[in-house]
Amino acid sequence: MIAVRSEAELSKIRKSADLLVKIFHGVEPHLKAGIATREIDAMADEIIRSGGGRPAFKGYMGYPASVCISIDEEVVHGIPGDAVIKEGALVSLDIGVEMDGFYSDAAKTYGIGNMTDEKTRLMIATKEALYKGLSQCRSGKRLSDISHAIQSHAEGAHFSVVRSLVGHGVGRKLHEPPQIPNFGSPHQGPKLSEGMVFAIEPMVNMGTYEVEIQEDGWTVKTRDRLPSAHFEHTVIVRKGGPEILTFGIEDEPWRWNG
Ligand code: MF3
Ligand code: CO
């Protein structure tokens, strides 16, 4: 069953998402070559707590940090630590917040300094794929319309979508039904209704879609060690189209087709 939230519940998820946006804005100025990933994690943790929230990832299935920081061939779930961010890297931040019992979840990939054209294309295509998926978040569409829109865009740009990790419902827990794959044929699965809340999160690889988990038990890398990008928004399905609760993490005017 996919939960349909009341407007009172949606307001609380929106508050959680507002804090999440503040965290991204707080750490972004520090995302430069030379900083260690654990410093980013510490800053994010501080902003979450002083804003009255709790880092949703910390302790989740034993995850040890507040933020997932994944660099280049790391796809997702990179654990912050001694790694130092380097010029030319693709760095993805994935952050979850719990506030007053309600969850939000977002991710964004940043290019550090001068990027290769191919990495820039990968980032743009991944973000565009996310927005293609978001545009399906309206009453009457079916779940796999999201999946299909994401896959079509990413593969149309000659990249591949990770198969083994999915988006998800979000609200009273970090992960709720349904699972939302980033690939699939259209018009399948449950119909979407106003008040459903999803975290949509394409992970797009430059080469193979195959990934492998590292020995730390968390970090997911591409099998061919080519770079990967990840963008995620928390979104409410509405009759007229998506209400993107974490839209504030965007740093540029963004156009998309509804
Ligand atoms: N945003 C990711 C997800 O939804 C990260 C959560 S994994 C965690 O799966 F363990 F770090 F929480
Ligand atoms: Co998520």
PDB file of C-alpha atoms and ligand atoms in Angstrom:
ATOM      1  CA  MET A   1       0.000   0.000   0.000  1.00  0.00           C
ATOM      2  CA  ILE A   2       1.201   3.457  -0.888  1.00  0.00           C
ATOM      3  CA  ALA A   3       0.300   5.982   1.817  1.00  0.00           C
ATOM      4  CA  VAL A   4      -1.763   9.025   0.885  1.00  0.00           C
ATOM      5  CA  ARG A   5      -0.924  11.859   3.286  1.00  0.00           C
ATOM      6  CA  SER A   6      -3.273  14.481   4.693  1.00  0.00           C
ATOM      7  CA  GLU A   7      -2.433  18.140   4.177  1.00  0.00           C
ATOM      8  CA  ALA A   8      -1.433  18.317   7.867  1.00  0.00           C
ATOM      9  CA  GLU A   9       1.056  15.481   7.332  1.00  0.00           C
ATOM     10  CA  LEU A  10       2.305  17.014   4.092  1.00  0.00           C
ATOM     11  CA  SER A  11       3.020  20.261   5.949  1.00  0.00           C
ATOM     12  CA  LYS A  12       5.245  18.368   8.350  1.00  0.00           C
ATOM     13  CA  ILE A  13       7.117  16.646   5.537  1.00  0.00           C
ATOM     14  CA  ARG A  14       7.517  20.091   3.946  1.00  0.00           C
ATOM     15  CA  LYS A  15       9.071  21.435   7.178  1.00  0.00           C
ATOM     16  CA  SER A  16      11.508  18.538   7.219  1.00  0.00           C
ATOM     17  CA  ALA A  17      12.368  19.285   3.570  1.00  0.00           C
ATOM     18  CA  ASP A  18      12.870  22.988   4.336  1.00  0.00           C
ATOM     19  CA  LEU A  19      15.536  22.062   6.883  1.00  0.00           C
ATOM     20  CA  LEU A  20      17.095  19.661   4.383  1.00  0.00           C
ATOM     21  CA  VAL A  21      17.433  22.488   1.863  1.00  0.00           C
ATOM     22  CA  LYS A  22      19.159  24.639   4.514  1.00  0.00           C
ATOM     23  CA  ILE A  23      21.719  21.897   5.076  1.00  0.00           C
ATOM     24  CA  PHE A  24      22.676  21.808   1.416  1.00  0.00           C
ATOM     25  CA  HIS A  25      22.970  25.598   1.375  1.00  0.00           C
ATOM     26  CA  GLY A  26      25.093  25.495   4.532  1.00  0.00           C
ATOM     27  CA  VAL A  27      27.659  22.998   3.287  1.00  0.00           C
ATOM     28  CA  GLU A  28      27.836  24.031  -0.380  1.00  0.00           C
ATOM     29  CA  PRO A  29      30.260  26.958   0.105  1.00  0.00           C
ATOM     30  CA  HIS A  30      32.735  24.502   1.694  1.00  0.00           C
ATOM     31  CA  LEU A  31      32.604  21.941  -1.102  1.00  0.00           C
ATOM     32  CA  LYS A  32      36.000  22.712  -2.597  1.00  0.00           C
ATOM     33  CA  ALA A  33      39.193  20.868  -3.422  1.00  0.00           C
ATOM     34  CA  GLY A  34      41.156  20.191  -0.212  1.00  0.00           C
ATOM     35  CA  ILE A  35      38.336  19.536   2.228  1.00  0.00           C
ATOM     36  CA  ALA A  36      37.986  16.117   3.839  1.00  0.00           C
ATOM     37  CA  THR A  37      34.607  14.454   3.506  1.00  0.00           C
ATOM     38  CA  ARG A  38      34.281  14.055   7.293  1.00  0.00           C
ATOM     39  CA  GLU A  39      34.356  17.847   7.650  1.00  0.00           C
ATOM     40  CA  ILE A  40      31.342  18.111   5.338  1.00  0.00           C
ATOM     41  CA  ASP A  41      29.545  15.469   7.378  1.00  0.00           C
ATOM     42  CA  ALA A  42      30.270  17.296  10.650  1.00  0.00           C
ATOM     43  CA  MET A  43      28.934  20.581   9.275  1.00  0.00           C
ATOM     44  CA  ALA A  44      25.770  18.942   7.985  1.00  0.00           C
ATOM     45  CA  ASP A  45      25.211  17.166  11.294  1.00  0.00           C
ATOM     46  CA  GLU A  46      25.513  20.459  13.165  1.00  0.00           C
ATOM     47  CA  ILE A  47      23.037  22.256  10.897  1.00  0.00           C
ATOM     48  CA  ILE A  48      20.499  19.422  11.160  1.00  0.00           C
ATOM     49  CA  ARG A  49      20.590  19.347  14.951  1.00  0.00           C
ATOM     50  CA  SER A  50      20.568  23.093  15.453  1.00  0.00           C
ATOM     51  CA  GLY A  51      17.573  23.239  13.107  1.00  0.00           C
ATOM     52  CA  GLY A  52      15.633  20.852  15.317  1.00  0.00           C
ATOM     53  CA  GLY A  53      16.016  17.782  13.115  1.00  0.00           C
ATOM     54  CA  ARG A  54      17.770  14.445  13.303  1.00  0.00           C
ATOM     55  CA  PRO A  55      20.046  12.970  10.623  1.00  0.00           C
ATOM     56  CA  ALA A  56      17.877  10.199   9.205  1.00  0.00           C
ATOM     57  CA  PHE A  57      20.781   8.151   7.866  1.00  0.00           C
ATOM     58  CA  LYS A  58      22.804   7.983  11.095  1.00  0.00           C
ATOM     59  CA  GLY A  59      22.219   4.575  12.614  1.00  0.00           C
ATOM     60  CA  TYR A  60      19.948   3.484   9.763  1.00  0.00           C
ATOM     61  CA  MET A  61      20.852  -0.207   9.342  1.00  0.00           C
ATOM     62  CA  GLY A  62      24.044   0.772  11.161  1.00  0.00           C
ATOM     63  CA  TYR A  63      25.096   3.537   8.746  1.00  0.00           C
ATOM     64  CA  PRO A  64      27.741   5.530  10.675  1.00  0.00           C
ATOM     65  CA  ALA A  65      27.339   9.110   9.368  1.00  0.00           C
ATOM     66  CA  SER A  66      24.787  11.857   8.712  1.00  0.00           C
ATOM     67  CA  VAL A  67      25.545  12.293   5.013  1.00  0.00           C
ATOM     68  CA  CYS A  68      26.476   9.928   2.184  1.00  0.00           C
ATOM     69  CA  ILE A  69      29.356  11.418   0.156  1.00  0.00           C
ATOM     70  CA  SER A  70      30.180   9.551  -3.042  1.00  0.00           C
ATOM     71  CA  ILE A  71      33.055  10.612  -5.302  1.00  0.00           C
ATOM     72  CA  ASP A  72      33.485   9.795  -9.026  1.00  0.00           C
ATOM     73  CA  GLU A  73      33.160   5.991  -9.446  1.00  0.00           C
ATOM     74  CA  GLU A  74      31.382   5.798  -6.085  1.00  0.00           C
ATOM     75  CA  VAL A  75      27.688   5.639  -6.964  1.00  0.00           C
ATOM     76  CA  VAL A  76      26.030   6.096  -3.546  1.00  0.00           C
ATOM     77  CA  HIS A  77      26.438   5.436   0.200  1.00  0.00           C
ATOM     78  CA  GLY A  78      30.044   6.641   0.420  1.00  0.00           C
ATOM     79  CA  ILE A  79      31.002   6.997   4.097  1.00  0.00           C
ATOM     80  CA  PRO A  80      32.575  10.354   5.022  1.00  0.00           C
ATOM     81  CA  GLY A  81      36.111  10.034   6.380  1.00  0.00           C
ATOM     82  CA  ASP A  82      39.685  10.967   5.516  1.00  0.00           C
ATOM     83  CA  ALA A  83      39.071  11.188   1.758  1.00  0.00           C
ATOM     84  CA  VAL A  84      39.918  14.651   0.450  1.00  0.00           C
ATOM     85  CA  ILE A  85      37.898  16.215  -2.344  1.00  0.00           C
ATOM     86  CA  LYS A  86      39.964  16.888  -5.465  1.00  0.00           C
ATOM     87  CA  GLU A  87      39.727  19.282  -8.372  1.00  0.00           C
ATOM     88  CA  GLY A  88      37.724  17.786 -11.244  1.00  0.00           C
ATOM     89  CA  ALA A  89      35.825  15.331  -9.051  1.00  0.00           C
ATOM     90  CA  LEU A  90      32.122  14.555  -9.178  1.00  0.00           C
ATOM     91  CA  VAL A  91      30.924  14.672  -5.578  1.00  0.00           C
ATOM     92  CA  SER A  92      27.437  13.590  -4.621  1.00  0.00           C
ATOM     93  CA  LEU A  93      25.865  14.509  -1.301  1.00  0.00           C
ATOM     94  CA  ASP A  94      22.848  12.512  -0.152  1.00  0.00           C
ATOM     95  CA  ILE A  95      21.134  13.690   3.039  1.00  0.00           C
ATOM     96  CA  GLY A  96      18.026  12.594   4.946  1.00  0.00           C
ATOM     97  CA  VAL A  97      16.260  14.533   7.704  1.00  0.00           C
ATOM     98  CA  GLU A  98      13.738  13.452  10.303  1.00  0.00           C
ATOM     99  CA  MET A  99      11.814  16.233  11.973  1.00  0.00           C
ATOM    100  CA  ASP A 100       8.797  15.851  14.243  1.00  0.00           C
ATOM    101  CA  GLY A 101       8.358  12.274  13.005  1.00  0.00           C
ATOM    102  CA  PHE A 102       8.483  13.091   9.294  1.00  0.00           C
ATOM    103  CA  TYR A 103      11.211  12.358   6.776  1.00  0.00           C
ATOM    104  CA  SER A 104      12.656  13.974   3.664  1.00  0.00           C
ATOM    105  CA  ASP A 105      15.529  12.840   1.446  1.00  0.00           C
ATOM    106  CA  ALA A 106      17.533  14.577  -1.290  1.00  0.00           C
ATOM    107  CA  ALA A 107      20.778  14.254  -3.209  1.00  0.00           C
ATOM    108  CA  LYS A 108      22.792  16.406  -5.559  1.00  0.00           C
ATOM    109  CA  THR A 109      26.010  15.891  -7.512  1.00  0.00           C
ATOM    110  CA  TYR A 110      28.511  18.731  -7.692  1.00  0.00           C
ATOM    111  CA  GLY A 111      31.375  19.242 -10.110  1.00  0.00           C
ATOM    112  CA  ILE A 112      34.463  20.482  -8.265  1.00  0.00           C
ATOM    113  CA  GLY A 113      36.278  23.137 -10.306  1.00  0.00           C
ATOM    114  CA  ASN A 114      37.075  22.334 -13.918  1.00  0.00           C
ATOM    115  CA  MET A 115      35.279  19.228 -15.086  1.00  0.00           C
ATOM    116  CA  THR A 116      35.783  17.108 -18.166  1.00  0.00           C
ATOM    117  CA  ASP A 117      33.028  17.610 -20.732  1.00  0.00           C
ATOM    118  CA  GLU A 118      31.962  13.997 -20.346  1.00  0.00           C
ATOM    119  CA  LYS A 119      31.470  14.359 -16.577  1.00  0.00           C
ATOM    120  CA  THR A 120      29.516  17.555 -17.127  1.00  0.00           C
ATOM    121  CA  ARG A 121      27.290  15.791 -19.647  1.00  0.00           C
ATOM    122  CA  LEU A 122      26.737  12.946 -17.169  1.00  0.00           C
ATOM    123  CA  MET A 123      25.663  15.346 -14.414  1.00  0.00           C
ATOM    124  CA  ILE A 124      23.305  17.255 -16.675  1.00  0.00           C
ATOM    125  CA  ALA A 125      21.737  14.095 -18.101  1.00  0.00           C
ATOM    126  CA  THR A 126      21.179  12.668 -14.615  1.00  0.00           C
ATOM    127  CA  LYS A 127      19.495  15.810 -13.361  1.00  0.00           C
ATOM    128  CA  GLU A 128      17.379  16.006 -16.490  1.00  0.00           C
ATOM    129  CA  ALA A 129      16.409  12.349 -16.032  1.00  0.00           C
ATOM    130  CA  LEU A 130      15.288  13.133 -12.476  1.00  0.00           C
ATOM    131  CA  TYR A 131      13.094  15.961 -13.770  1.00  0.00           C
ATOM    132  CA  LYS A 132      11.604  13.712 -16.454  1.00  0.00           C
ATOM    133  CA  GLY A 133      10.646  11.341 -13.645  1.00  0.00           C
ATOM    134  CA  LEU A 134       9.315  14.140 -11.435  1.00  0.00           C
ATOM    135  CA  SER A 135       7.119  15.382 -14.272  1.00  0.00           C
ATOM    136  CA  GLN A 136       5.223  12.056 -14.123  1.00  0.00           C
ATOM    137  CA  CYS A 137       4.234  12.709 -10.486  1.00  0.00           C
ATOM    138  CA  ARG A 138       0.640  13.670 -11.139  1.00  0.00           C
ATOM    139  CA  SER A 139      -2.662  11.958 -10.334  1.00  0.00           C
ATOM    140  CA  GLY A 140      -3.661   9.330 -12.867  1.00  0.00           C
ATOM    141  CA  LYS A 141      -0.156   8.388 -14.016  1.00  0.00           C
ATOM    142  CA  ARG A 142       1.176   4.963 -13.098  1.00  0.00           C
ATOM    143  CA  LEU A 143       4.267   4.230 -11.033  1.00  0.00           C
ATOM    144  CA  SER A 144       6.369   2.869 -13.887  1.00  0.00           C
ATOM    145  CA  ASP A 145       5.765   6.028 -15.922  1.00  0.00           C
ATOM    146  CA  ILE A 146       8.331   7.585 -13.562  1.00  0.00           C
ATOM    147  CA  SER A 147      10.781   4.721 -14.125  1.00  0.00           C
ATOM    148  CA  HIS A 148      10.364   4.755 -17.884  1.00  0.00           C
ATOM    149  CA  ALA A 149      10.808   8.521 -18.197  1.00  0.00           C
ATOM    150  CA  ILE A 150      14.075   8.354 -16.246  1.00  0.00           C
ATOM    151  CA  GLN A 151      15.504   5.435 -18.189  1.00  0.00           C
ATOM    152  CA  SER A 152      14.557   6.849 -21.588  1.00  0.00           C
ATOM    153  CA  HIS A 153      16.287  10.121 -20.895  1.00  0.00           C
ATOM    154  CA  ALA A 154      19.474   8.660 -19.401  1.00  0.00           C
ATOM    155  CA  GLU A 155      19.892   6.045 -22.117  1.00  0.00           C
ATOM    156  CA  GLY A 156      18.996   8.588 -24.791  1.00  0.00           C
ATOM    157  CA  ALA A 157      22.082  10.473 -23.607  1.00  0.00           C
ATOM    158  CA  HIS A 158      24.099   7.218 -24.002  1.00  0.00           C
ATOM    159  CA  PHE A 159      24.517   6.624 -20.283  1.00  0.00           C
ATOM    160  CA  SER A 160      23.204   3.729 -18.168  1.00  0.00           C
ATOM    161  CA  VAL A 161      20.894   3.582 -15.142  1.00  0.00           C
ATOM    162  CA  VAL A 162      21.745   1.557 -12.064  1.00  0.00           C
ATOM    163  CA  ARG A 163      19.298  -1.341 -11.742  1.00  0.00           C
ATOM    164  CA  SER A 164      19.929  -2.605  -8.234  1.00  0.00           C
ATOM    165  CA  LEU A 165      19.082   0.582  -6.296  1.00  0.00           C
ATOM    166  CA  VAL A 166      15.725   2.344  -6.367  1.00  0.00           C
ATOM    167  CA  GLY A 167      13.762   5.417  -5.303  1.00  0.00           C
ATOM    168  CA  HIS A 168      11.070   5.002  -2.659  1.00  0.00           C
ATOM    169  CA  GLY A 169       8.099   6.312  -0.782  1.00  0.00           C
ATOM    170  CA  VAL A 170       9.040   8.635   2.090  1.00  0.00           C
ATOM    171  CA  GLY A 171       7.128  10.275   4.945  1.00  0.00           C
ATOM    172  CA  ARG A 172       6.702   8.591   8.309  1.00  0.00           C
ATOM    173  CA  LYS A 173       9.765   6.489   7.573  1.00  0.00           C
ATOM    174  CA  LEU A 174      12.841   7.058   5.419  1.00  0.00           C
ATOM    175  CA  HIS A 175      11.904   4.168   3.170  1.00  0.00           C
ATOM    176  CA  GLU A 176       8.260   3.311   2.552  1.00  0.00           C
ATOM    177  CA  PRO A 177       6.502   1.515  -0.278  1.00  0.00           C
ATOM    178  CA  PRO A 178       6.635   1.695  -3.203  1.00  0.00           C
ATOM    179  CA  GLN A 179      10.081   0.928  -4.558  1.00  0.00           C
ATOM    180  CA  ILE A 180      10.643   3.140  -7.596  1.00  0.00           C
ATOM    181  CA  PRO A 181      13.070   1.615 -10.106  1.00  0.00           C
ATOM    182  CA  ASN A 182      14.848   3.952 -12.492  1.00  0.00           C
ATOM    183  CA  PHE A 183      14.052   1.718 -15.473  1.00  0.00           C
ATOM    184  CA  GLY A 184      11.056  -0.102 -16.863  1.00  0.00           C
ATOM    185  CA  SER A 185       8.269  -0.107 -19.406  1.00  0.00           C
ATOM    186  CA  PRO A 186       5.575   2.573 -19.105  1.00  0.00           C
ATOM    187  CA  HIS A 187       1.964   2.358 -17.807  1.00  0.00           C
ATOM    188  CA  GLN A 188       2.584  -0.419 -15.257  1.00  0.00           C
ATOM    189  CA  GLY A 189       1.975  -0.615 -11.528  1.00  0.00           C
ATOM    190  CA  PRO A 190      -0.254   1.342  -9.168  1.00  0.00           C
ATOM    191  CA  LYS A 191      -1.967   4.566 -10.187  1.00  0.00           C
ATOM    192  CA  LEU A 192      -0.591   7.694  -8.573  1.00  0.00           C
ATOM    193  CA  SER A 193      -2.853   9.853  -6.402  1.00  0.00           C
ATOM    194  CA  GLU A 194      -2.686  13.295  -4.889  1.00  0.00           C
ATOM    195  CA  GLY A 195      -0.879  13.189  -1.537  1.00  0.00           C
ATOM    196  CA  MET A 196       1.544  10.346  -2.223  1.00  0.00           C
ATOM    197  CA  VAL A 197       5.136  11.324  -1.361  1.00  0.00           C
ATOM    198  CA  PHE A 198       8.146   9.905  -3.170  1.00  0.00           C
ATOM    199  CA  ALA A 199      11.922  10.191  -3.109  1.00  0.00           C
ATOM    200  CA  ILE A 200      12.931   9.834  -6.738  1.00  0.00           C
ATOM    201  CA  GLU A 201      16.631   9.217  -7.223  1.00  0.00           C
ATOM    202  CA  PRO A 202      18.234   8.201 -10.500  1.00  0.00           C
ATOM    203  CA  MET A 203      21.818   6.954 -10.312  1.00  0.00           C
ATOM    204  CA  VAL A 204      23.332   7.237 -13.790  1.00  0.00           C
ATOM    205  CA  ASN A 205      26.655   5.716 -14.851  1.00  0.00           C
ATOM    206  CA  MET A 206      28.976   6.774 -17.647  1.00  0.00           C
ATOM    207  CA  GLY A 207      29.719   3.134 -18.548  1.00  0.00           C
ATOM    208  CA  THR A 208      28.160  -0.104 -17.366  1.00  0.00           C
ATOM    209  CA  TYR A 209      25.120  -0.050 -15.104  1.00  0.00           C
ATOM    210  CA  GLU A 210      26.672  -2.804 -12.995  1.00  0.00           C
ATOM    211  CA  VAL A 211      27.788  -1.866  -9.490  1.00  0.00           C
ATOM    212  CA  GLU A 212      29.533  -3.571  -6.589  1.00  0.00           C
ATOM    213  CA  ILE A 213      29.478  -3.000  -2.840  1.00  0.00           C
ATOM    214  CA  GLN A 214      32.871  -2.383  -1.244  1.00  0.00           C
ATOM    215  CA  GLU A 215      34.362  -4.048   1.812  1.00  0.00           C
ATOM    216  CA  ASP A 216      33.123  -1.338   4.164  1.00  0.00           C
ATOM    217  CA  GLY A 217      29.678  -2.850   3.551  1.00  0.00           C
ATOM    218  CA  TRP A 218      28.238   0.435   2.240  1.00  0.00           C
ATOM    219  CA  THR A 219      30.083   2.174  -0.560  1.00  0.00           C
ATOM    220  CA  VAL A 220      28.640   1.261  -3.949  1.00  0.00           C
ATOM    221  CA  LYS A 221      31.061   1.644  -6.889  1.00  0.00           C
ATOM    222  CA  THR A 222      30.615   1.194 -10.618  1.00  0.00           C
ATOM    223  CA  ARG A 223      32.006  -2.135 -11.751  1.00  0.00           C
ATOM    224  CA  ASP A 224      34.094  -0.500 -14.503  1.00  0.00           C
ATOM    225  CA  ARG A 225      35.197   2.360 -12.187  1.00  0.00           C
ATOM    226  CA  LEU A 226      33.813   4.985 -14.562  1.00  0.00           C
ATOM    227  CA  PRO A 227      32.039   7.923 -12.885  1.00  0.00           C
ATOM    228  CA  SER A 228      28.442   8.014 -11.727  1.00  0.00           C
ATOM    229  CA  ALA A 229      26.029  10.834 -10.798  1.00  0.00           C
ATOM    230  CA  HIS A 230      23.041  10.913  -8.434  1.00  0.00           C
ATOM    231  CA  PHE A 231      20.239  13.438  -7.973  1.00  0.00           C
ATOM    232  CA  GLU A 232      17.223  13.041  -5.697  1.00  0.00           C
ATOM    233  CA  HIS A 233      14.175  15.073  -4.717  1.00  0.00           C
ATOM    234  CA  THR A 234      11.325  14.517  -2.273  1.00  0.00           C
ATOM    235  CA  VAL A 235       8.103  15.202  -4.190  1.00  0.00           C
ATOM    236  CA  ILE A 236       4.343  15.223  -3.546  1.00  0.00           C
ATOM    237  CA  VAL A 237       2.091  13.812  -6.269  1.00  0.00           C
ATOM    238  CA  ARG A 238      -0.511  16.474  -7.061  1.00  0.00           C
ATOM    239  CA  LYS A 239      -3.421  16.614  -9.491  1.00  0.00           C
ATOM    240  CA  GLY A 240      -1.732  19.306 -11.522  1.00  0.00           C
ATOM    241  CA  GLY A 241       1.805  17.894 -11.353  1.00  0.00           C
ATOM    242  CA  PRO A 242       4.685  17.503  -8.923  1.00  0.00           C
ATOM    243  CA  GLU A 243       5.198  19.628  -5.808  1.00  0.00           C
ATOM    244  CA  ILE A 244       8.963  19.309  -5.354  1.00  0.00           C
ATOM    245  CA  LEU A 245       9.593  19.838  -1.625  1.00  0.00           C
ATOM    246  CA  THR A 246      13.385  19.988  -1.935  1.00  0.00           C
ATOM    247  CA  PHE A 247      13.406  22.213  -5.022  1.00  0.00           C
ATOM    248  CA  GLY A 248      15.365  24.810  -3.034  1.00  0.00           C
ATOM    249  CA  ILE A 249      18.586  22.825  -3.468  1.00  0.00           C
ATOM    250  CA  GLU A 250      18.641  23.809  -7.148  1.00  0.00           C
ATOM    251  CA  ASP A 251      21.160  26.539  -7.809  1.00  0.00           C
ATOM    252  CA  GLU A 252      19.973  27.571 -11.224  1.00  0.00           C
ATOM    253  CA  PRO A 253      16.685  28.241 -12.965  1.00  0.00           C
ATOM    254  CA  TRP A 254      15.611  24.855 -14.139  1.00  0.00           C
ATOM    255  CA  ARG A 255      13.212  24.120 -16.935  1.00  0.00           C
ATOM    256  CA  TRP A 256      11.413  20.881 -17.403  1.00  0.00           C
ATOM    257  CA  ASN A 257       8.457  19.559 -19.356  1.00  0.00           C
ATOM    258  CA  GLY A 258       5.380  18.699 -17.351  1.00  0.00           C
TER     259      GLY A 258
HETATM  260  N1  MF3 B   1      19.103   8.316   0.163  1.00  0.00           N
HETATM  261  C1  MF3 B   1      19.575   6.987   0.261  1.00  0.00           C
HETATM  262  C2  MF3 B   1      18.422   6.059   0.190  1.00  0.00           C
HETATM  263  O1  MF3 B   1      17.319   6.497   0.129  1.00  0.00           O
HETATM  264  C3  MF3 B   1      20.497   6.738   1.386  1.00  0.00           C
HETATM  265  C4  MF3 B   1      20.014   5.997   2.557  1.00  0.00           C
HETATM  266  S1  MF3 B   1      21.086   4.789   3.039  1.00  0.00           S
HETATM  267  C5  MF3 B   1      21.656   5.206   4.568  1.00  0.00           C
HETATM  268  O2  MF3 B   1      18.572   4.873   0.146  1.00  0.00           O
HETATM  269  F1  MF3 B   1      21.917   4.154   5.193  1.00  0.00           F
HETATM  270  F2  MF3 B   1      22.657   5.971   4.451  1.00  0.00           F
HETATM  271  F3  MF3 B   1      20.710   5.805   5.244  1.00  0.00           F
HETATM  272 CO    CO B   2      16.527   8.057  -0.972  1.00  0.00          CO
END
